[in-house]
Amino acid sequence: MTSQAPTPAYRRLSVEERRSQLLDAALSLFAQRAPEEVSLDDVAEAAGVSRPLVYRYFPGGKQQLYEAALRSAAEELEQCFAEPPQGPLTQRLGRALDRYLAFVDEHDAGFSALLQGGSVVETSRTTAIVDGVRRAAAQHILDHLAVRDPGPRLRMTVRMWITAVEAASLIWLDEDKEPPLDELRDWLVEQFVATLAAGAGRDAQTAAVVKAALAMETADGAVGSLARRVVPVLGDAAHLL
Amino acid sequence: MTSQAPTPAYRRLSVEERRSQLLDAALSLFAQRAPEEVSLDDVAEAAGVSRPLVYRYFPGGKQQLYEAALRSAAEELEQCFAEPPQGPLTQRLGRALDRYLAFVDEHDAGFSALLQGGSVVETSRTTAIVDGVRRAAAQHILDHLAVRDPGPRLRMTVRMWITAVEAASLIWLDEDKEPPLDELRDWLVEQFVATLAAGAGRDAQTAAVVKAALAMETADGAVGSLARRVVPVLGDAAHLL
């Protein structure tokens, strides 16, 4: 099968590039079929290399390749939320979401399979890996909020938003990747602002976080733009104040 | 084992009550163990009845009982969101959440197992049942928003909130059922208001829904209370408008 390989120049890849190429091919196959229905020949063919080459990189065979592929996807996802602690929070969150959504866009069915677990990949392990990513993402966000000892309300707010982002990503894949990524990103950032602002009404720690975050925002930033669009909609509701 | 049964007067239950009692016992066992580790004897013992009685109600044996238990939980969950279309939306949503959270509180581990799927119960079937409940809940909410032809933004907003509610329920069970149910309910209603208000900034249909919903609210209702608590927190952010 290697004679029909669509990657003529594959010998030039570095060890790391090759490993990563094999993991990508494996992840995409495991996303579409149950692990027992994926052979190393399939992985070799998808990557355009020989079977012995796959074994050279993964001497433990399919099980090793399978676990490494899941692990690699999880690590890549976790890295999406690593962002220097500078500038307005909404900008940092927007950049993190750009990376996260690019991952969703690229891995597509593999992402759905990873998140939905069960029917395609082994469940308990998948669940543990995905939960690890969620925990890491929540920790990144709490770090950016500069909260050292987050209370239950703030933790719940952040975890709810992360779940909502996952749901939005799955829906986005379901709906032929509409709306465009930029718009989805801005919308998710705005949802985070809204969810945090509502939480501030009930929790002093969240209120302090919101005040500190707002002080860093500029009028041409995400919060200003959101406020200018939402205030007119709420304008008729003065009777509620 | 029936001689030790803790339900001395069980003969007085009607057919429907008995069926429902057996389903509850089964659901709670299937929630704690894999289906293959639950026997009809276990179900009979948990319900305080004889094995032949279980067979009389479920002649198909364990598989029939298992599917009926899942189906029954799903139907009960779906019914939580059935609510007459009268009064402010936040009150209707609050009543629906009261029922939903009572279900979560009562079924506890069974609820987690149902939602997390996989490790405890058969995955593809569980996923399909849970997805059915999600779809039904979303439809109930869209009906209450009086939207006949919901666009993608509004549908995504509602589905994201439903996922966030699920996440909050699982976290609530994880955190020894803190905060108290009333507070969690009010908080989830407020999150819905916030998420819809933010969505209004980007989608004309959502904006129309928000305006119509606000017109039904009263100053002493959920939105008024939320606004009075949040506005002071946002007070310093006039530079963003």
PDB file of C-alpha atoms in Angstrom, chain B residues 5 22 25-26 28 55 77 85 100 106 133 144 160 165 173 187 218 233:
ATOM      1  CA  ALA B   5     -38.747  -7.077  53.084  1.00  0.00           C
ATOM      2  CA  LEU B  22     -39.932  -1.780  40.549  1.00  0.00           C
ATOM      3  CA  ALA B  25     -35.537   0.070  42.487  1.00  0.00           C
ATOM      4  CA  ALA B  26     -34.051  -1.071  39.178  1.00  0.00           C
ATOM      5  CA  SER B  28     -31.129   2.881  41.483  1.00  0.00           C
ATOM      6  CA  TYR B  55     -41.189 -11.478  36.312  1.00  0.00           C
ATOM      7  CA  LEU B  77     -37.100  14.179  33.251  1.00  0.00           C
ATOM      8  CA  PRO B  85     -47.478  29.103  29.303  1.00  0.00           C
ATOM      9  CA  TYR B 100     -35.805  18.982  37.483  1.00  0.00           C
ATOM     10  CA  GLU B 106     -33.871  12.082  44.375  1.00  0.00           C
ATOM     11  CA  VAL B 133     -34.444  14.452  26.915  1.00  0.00           C
ATOM     12  CA  HIS B 144     -42.221  29.183  26.203  1.00  0.00           C
ATOM     13  CA  MET B 160     -25.818  25.706  25.746  1.00  0.00           C
ATOM     14  CA  VAL B 165     -27.623  23.133  33.797  1.00  0.00           C
ATOM     15  CA  LEU B 173     -24.091  16.284  43.426  1.00  0.00           C
ATOM     16  CA  TRP B 187     -28.904  31.061  40.058  1.00  0.00           C
ATOM     17  CA  THR B 218     -42.269  42.563  37.478  1.00  0.00           C
ATOM     18  CA  VAL B 233     -21.064  45.824  40.329  1.00  0.00           C
TER      19      VAL B 233
END
